[in-house]
Short mmCIF file of C-alpha atoms in Angstrom, two decimals:
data_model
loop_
_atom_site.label_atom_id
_atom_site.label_comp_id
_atom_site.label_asym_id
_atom_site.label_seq_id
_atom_site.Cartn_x
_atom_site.Cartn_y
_atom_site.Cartn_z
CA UNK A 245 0.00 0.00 0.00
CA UNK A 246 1.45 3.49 -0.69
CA UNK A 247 2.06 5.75 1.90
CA UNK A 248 1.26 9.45 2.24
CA UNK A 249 3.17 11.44 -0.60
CA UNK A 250 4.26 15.21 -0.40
CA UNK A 251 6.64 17.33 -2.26
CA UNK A 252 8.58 19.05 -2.70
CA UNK A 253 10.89 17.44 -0.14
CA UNK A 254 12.65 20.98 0.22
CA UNK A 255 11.98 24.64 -0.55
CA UNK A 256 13.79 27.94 -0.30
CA UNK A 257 12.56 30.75 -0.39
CA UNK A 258 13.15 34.39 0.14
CA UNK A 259 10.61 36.07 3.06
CA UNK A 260 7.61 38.02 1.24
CA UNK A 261 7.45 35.57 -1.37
CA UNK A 262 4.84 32.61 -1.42
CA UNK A 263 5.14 28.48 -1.77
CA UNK A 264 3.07 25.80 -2.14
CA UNK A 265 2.82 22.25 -0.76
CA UNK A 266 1.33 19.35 -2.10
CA UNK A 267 0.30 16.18 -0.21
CA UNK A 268 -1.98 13.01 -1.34
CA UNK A 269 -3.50 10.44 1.04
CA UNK A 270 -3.56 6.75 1.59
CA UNK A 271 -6.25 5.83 -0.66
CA UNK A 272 -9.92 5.31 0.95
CA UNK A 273 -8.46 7.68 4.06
CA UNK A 274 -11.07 10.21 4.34
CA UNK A 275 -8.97 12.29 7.06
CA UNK A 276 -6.45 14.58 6.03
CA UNK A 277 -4.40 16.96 8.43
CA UNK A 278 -1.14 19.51 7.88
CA UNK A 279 1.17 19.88 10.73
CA UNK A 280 3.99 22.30 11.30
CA UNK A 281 6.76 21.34 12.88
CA UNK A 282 9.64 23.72 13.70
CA UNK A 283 12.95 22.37 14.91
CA UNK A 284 13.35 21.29 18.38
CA UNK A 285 9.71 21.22 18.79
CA UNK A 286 6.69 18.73 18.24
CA UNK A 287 4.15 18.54 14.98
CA UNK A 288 1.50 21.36 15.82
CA UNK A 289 -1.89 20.75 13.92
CA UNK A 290 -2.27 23.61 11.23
CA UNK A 291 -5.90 22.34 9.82
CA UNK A 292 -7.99 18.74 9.25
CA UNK A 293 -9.99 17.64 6.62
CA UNK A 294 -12.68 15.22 6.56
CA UNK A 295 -13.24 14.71 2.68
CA UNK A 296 -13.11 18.10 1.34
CA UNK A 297 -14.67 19.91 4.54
CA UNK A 298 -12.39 21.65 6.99
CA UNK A 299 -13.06 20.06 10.59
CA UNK A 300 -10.39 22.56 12.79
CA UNK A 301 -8.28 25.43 10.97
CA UNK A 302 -8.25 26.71 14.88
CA UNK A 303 -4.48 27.24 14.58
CA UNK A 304 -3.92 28.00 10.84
CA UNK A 305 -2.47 31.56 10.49
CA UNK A 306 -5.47 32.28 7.86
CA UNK A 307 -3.56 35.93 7.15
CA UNK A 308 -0.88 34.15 5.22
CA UNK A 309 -1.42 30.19 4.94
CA UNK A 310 -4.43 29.07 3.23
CA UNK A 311 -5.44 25.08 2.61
CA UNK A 312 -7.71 23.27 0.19
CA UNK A 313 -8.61 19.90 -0.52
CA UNK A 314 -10.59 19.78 -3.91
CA UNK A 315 -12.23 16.58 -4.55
CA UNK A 316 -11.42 14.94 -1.08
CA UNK A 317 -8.25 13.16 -2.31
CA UNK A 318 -5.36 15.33 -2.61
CA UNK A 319 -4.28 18.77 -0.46
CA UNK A 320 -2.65 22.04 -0.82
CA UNK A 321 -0.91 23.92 1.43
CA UNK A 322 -0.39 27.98 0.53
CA UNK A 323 1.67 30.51 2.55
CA UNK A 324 1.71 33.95 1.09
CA UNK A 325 3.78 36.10 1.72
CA UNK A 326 6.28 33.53 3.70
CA UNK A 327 7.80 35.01 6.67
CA UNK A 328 11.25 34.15 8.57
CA UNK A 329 9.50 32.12 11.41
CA UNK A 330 7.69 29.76 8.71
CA UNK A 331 10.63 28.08 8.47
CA UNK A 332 10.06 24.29 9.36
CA UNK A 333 8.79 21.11 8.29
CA UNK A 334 5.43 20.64 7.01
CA UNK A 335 3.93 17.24 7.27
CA UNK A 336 0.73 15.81 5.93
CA UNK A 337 -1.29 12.64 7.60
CA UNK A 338 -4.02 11.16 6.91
CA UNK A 339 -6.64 8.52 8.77
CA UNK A 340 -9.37 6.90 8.24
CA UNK A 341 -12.47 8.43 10.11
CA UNK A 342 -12.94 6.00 12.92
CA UNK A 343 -12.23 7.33 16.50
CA UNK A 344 -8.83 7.08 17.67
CA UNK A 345 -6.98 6.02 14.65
CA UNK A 346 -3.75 6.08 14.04
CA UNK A 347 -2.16 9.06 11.23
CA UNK A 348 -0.18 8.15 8.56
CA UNK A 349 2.42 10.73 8.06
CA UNK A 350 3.84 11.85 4.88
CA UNK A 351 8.04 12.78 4.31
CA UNK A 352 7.53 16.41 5.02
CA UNK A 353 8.89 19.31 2.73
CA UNK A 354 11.41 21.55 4.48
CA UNK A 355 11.06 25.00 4.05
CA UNK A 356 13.71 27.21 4.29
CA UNK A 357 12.72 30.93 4.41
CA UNK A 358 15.29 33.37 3.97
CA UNK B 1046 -6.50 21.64 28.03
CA UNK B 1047 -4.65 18.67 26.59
CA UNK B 1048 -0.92 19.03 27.28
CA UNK B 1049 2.09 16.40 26.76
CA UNK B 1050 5.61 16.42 28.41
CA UNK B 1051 8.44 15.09 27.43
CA UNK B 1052 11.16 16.16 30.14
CA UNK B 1053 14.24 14.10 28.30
CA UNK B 1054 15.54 16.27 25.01
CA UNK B 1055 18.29 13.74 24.65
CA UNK B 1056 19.53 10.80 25.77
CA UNK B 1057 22.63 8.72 24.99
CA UNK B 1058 22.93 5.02 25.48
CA UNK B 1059 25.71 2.71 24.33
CA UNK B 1060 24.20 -0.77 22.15
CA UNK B 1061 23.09 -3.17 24.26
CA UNK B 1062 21.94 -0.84 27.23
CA UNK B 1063 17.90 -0.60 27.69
CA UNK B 1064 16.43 2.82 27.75
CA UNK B 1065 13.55 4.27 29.15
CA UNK B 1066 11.43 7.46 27.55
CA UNK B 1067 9.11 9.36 29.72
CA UNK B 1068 6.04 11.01 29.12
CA UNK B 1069 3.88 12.25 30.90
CA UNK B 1070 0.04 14.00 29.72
CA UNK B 1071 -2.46 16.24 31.10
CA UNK B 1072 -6.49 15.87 29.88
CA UNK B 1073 -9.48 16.26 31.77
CA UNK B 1074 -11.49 14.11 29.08
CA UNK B 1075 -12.09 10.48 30.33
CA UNK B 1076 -11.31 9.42 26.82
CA UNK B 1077 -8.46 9.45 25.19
CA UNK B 1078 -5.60 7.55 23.44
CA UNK B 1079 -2.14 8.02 23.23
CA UNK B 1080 0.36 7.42 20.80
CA UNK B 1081 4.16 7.11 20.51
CA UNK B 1082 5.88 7.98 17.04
CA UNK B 1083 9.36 7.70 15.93
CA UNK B 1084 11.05 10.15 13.86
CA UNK B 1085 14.41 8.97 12.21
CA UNK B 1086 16.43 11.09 10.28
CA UNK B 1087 14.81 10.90 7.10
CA UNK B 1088 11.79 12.93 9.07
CA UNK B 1089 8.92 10.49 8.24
CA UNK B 1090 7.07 9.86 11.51
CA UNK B 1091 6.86 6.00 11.65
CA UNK B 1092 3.75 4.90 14.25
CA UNK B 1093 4.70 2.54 17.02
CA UNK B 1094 1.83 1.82 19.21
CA UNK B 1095 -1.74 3.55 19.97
CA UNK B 1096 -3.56 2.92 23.70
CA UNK B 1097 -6.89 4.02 24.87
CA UNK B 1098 -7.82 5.20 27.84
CA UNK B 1099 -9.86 2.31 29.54
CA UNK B 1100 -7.25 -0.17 28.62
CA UNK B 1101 -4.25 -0.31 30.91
CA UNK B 1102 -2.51 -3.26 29.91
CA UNK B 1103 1.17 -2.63 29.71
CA UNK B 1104 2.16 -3.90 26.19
CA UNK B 1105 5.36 -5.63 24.94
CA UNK B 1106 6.27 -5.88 21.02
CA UNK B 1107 9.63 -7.11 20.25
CA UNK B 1108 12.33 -5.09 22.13
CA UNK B 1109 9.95 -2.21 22.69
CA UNK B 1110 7.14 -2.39 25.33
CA UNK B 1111 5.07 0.44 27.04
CA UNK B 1112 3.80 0.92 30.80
CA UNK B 1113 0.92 3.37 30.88
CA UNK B 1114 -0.13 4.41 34.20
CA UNK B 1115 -2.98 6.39 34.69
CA UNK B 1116 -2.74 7.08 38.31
CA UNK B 1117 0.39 8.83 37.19
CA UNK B 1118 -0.72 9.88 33.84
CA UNK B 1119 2.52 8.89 32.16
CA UNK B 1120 3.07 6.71 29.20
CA UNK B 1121 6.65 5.58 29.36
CA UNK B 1122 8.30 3.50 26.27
CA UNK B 1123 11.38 1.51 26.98
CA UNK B 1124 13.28 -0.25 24.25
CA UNK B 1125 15.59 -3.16 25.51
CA UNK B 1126 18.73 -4.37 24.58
CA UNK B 1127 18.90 -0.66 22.13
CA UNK B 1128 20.39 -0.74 18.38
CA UNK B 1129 21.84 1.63 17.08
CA UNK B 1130 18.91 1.56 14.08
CA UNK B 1131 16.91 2.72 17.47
CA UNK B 1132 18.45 6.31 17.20
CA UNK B 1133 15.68 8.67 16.12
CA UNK B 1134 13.57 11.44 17.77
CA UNK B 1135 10.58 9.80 19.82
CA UNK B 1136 7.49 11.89 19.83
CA UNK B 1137 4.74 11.12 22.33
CA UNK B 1138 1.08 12.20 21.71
CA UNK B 1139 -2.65 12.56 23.35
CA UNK B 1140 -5.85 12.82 21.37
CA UNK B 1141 -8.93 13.76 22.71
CA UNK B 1142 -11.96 12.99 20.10
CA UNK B 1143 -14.19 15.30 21.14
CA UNK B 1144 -16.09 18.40 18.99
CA UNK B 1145 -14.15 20.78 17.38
CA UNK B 1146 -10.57 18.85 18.42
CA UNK B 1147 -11.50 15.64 16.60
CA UNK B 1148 -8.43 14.23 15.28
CA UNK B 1149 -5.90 16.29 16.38
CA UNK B 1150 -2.82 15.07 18.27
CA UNK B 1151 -1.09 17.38 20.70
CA UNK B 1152 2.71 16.16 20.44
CA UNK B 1153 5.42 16.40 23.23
CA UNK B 1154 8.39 17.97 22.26
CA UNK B 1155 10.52 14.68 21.52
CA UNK B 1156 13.20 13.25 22.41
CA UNK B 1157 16.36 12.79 20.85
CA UNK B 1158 17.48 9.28 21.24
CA UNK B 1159 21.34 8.37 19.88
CA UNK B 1160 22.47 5.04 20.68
CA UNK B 1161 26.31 4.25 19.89
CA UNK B 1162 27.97 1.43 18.53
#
């Protein structure tokens, strides 16, 4: 079975300037989530899907980072314009909808803002 | 609030040796389940082993086996006779399925686990 793809794996950028993430599920997993996680620290919960509906953006920056899952499959992950703290690792899971499951994380994509 | 500590950042073990993480998590829900990841270099978080709430059986899989202790709230992985394949970050983490936070894990901070040959 596949895993959770993402890419890119890395990304520099200069700070004002925008990027773009892409991440696709484990097939049939109706559950998709975006984490940040910046170095030394744990992966914080940016915003969930369930299908293409957003379940909790609670703690996505919505002035700059924006998300979208057309079609309930695959995801998109926007920041515009980037900023020096953005820097970090973005990861993408995904779950089926039952309570308690497990996420299947993605590689990441590093971002590097400069 | 749901918090999770890890109080280790690092720890260093020669092969061989048998290691203990700690973790310990704060929830006022009744229901919950916790989770321990590892996170090797490459960065992929790799699942290890999911527990709910109501079921306190310690559990033992391979080399790796987990004491969860709910009178303590702690959730503590040890990993016996460590490799040094063992040396990646371990991330410990508490979801609460409940309205608006369905789904989401709140992760500890790690910690860095280096074994040596």
């Amino acid at each position: 079975e596949a895993g959770v793809a993402q890419s890119p794996r890395y990304k520099i950028i200069e700070k004002r300037q925008s990027v773009a993430f892409w991440c696709n599920p484990i097939s049939g997993h109706a559950t998709l989530y975006w984490y940040q996680q910046i170095l030394g620290q744990g992966p914080k919960l940016l915003i969930q899907f369930q299908n293409n509906g957003v379940v909790d953006d609670s703690q996505l920056p919505k002035d700059r980072f924006s998300a979208e899952r057309l079609k309930g499959v695959d995801s998109t992950l926007k920041i515009q314009p980037a900023k020096l703290e953005d820097s970090a690792v973005y990861l993408c899971a995904s779950s089926l909808v039952r309570q308690g499951d497990e996420q299947f994380f993605g590689p990441g994509t590093r971002l590097t803002v400069l | 609030a749901q918090k999770v500590t890890q109080a280790q950042t690092e720890i260093s073990v020669v092969e061989k040796e048998d290691v203990t993480l700690d973790c310990v998590y704060e929830t006022r829900d009744t229901t919950y389940y916790l989770f321990w990841y590892k996170q090797p270099p490459s960065g992929e978080l790799v699942f290890l082993i999911r527990r709910n709430s109501f079921d306190e059986q310690n559990e033992i899989s391979g080399r790796y086996s987990w004491n969860f202790q709910k009178s303590t709230s702690s959730f503590n992985f040890t990993i016996t006779a460590s490799q040094v394949v063992d040396s990646a970050v371990y991330f410990c983490a508490l979801r609460v399925d409940r309205g608006s936070t369905l789904g989401r894990l709140y992760f500890g901070r790690g910690t860095q686990l280096t074994v040596w040959p």
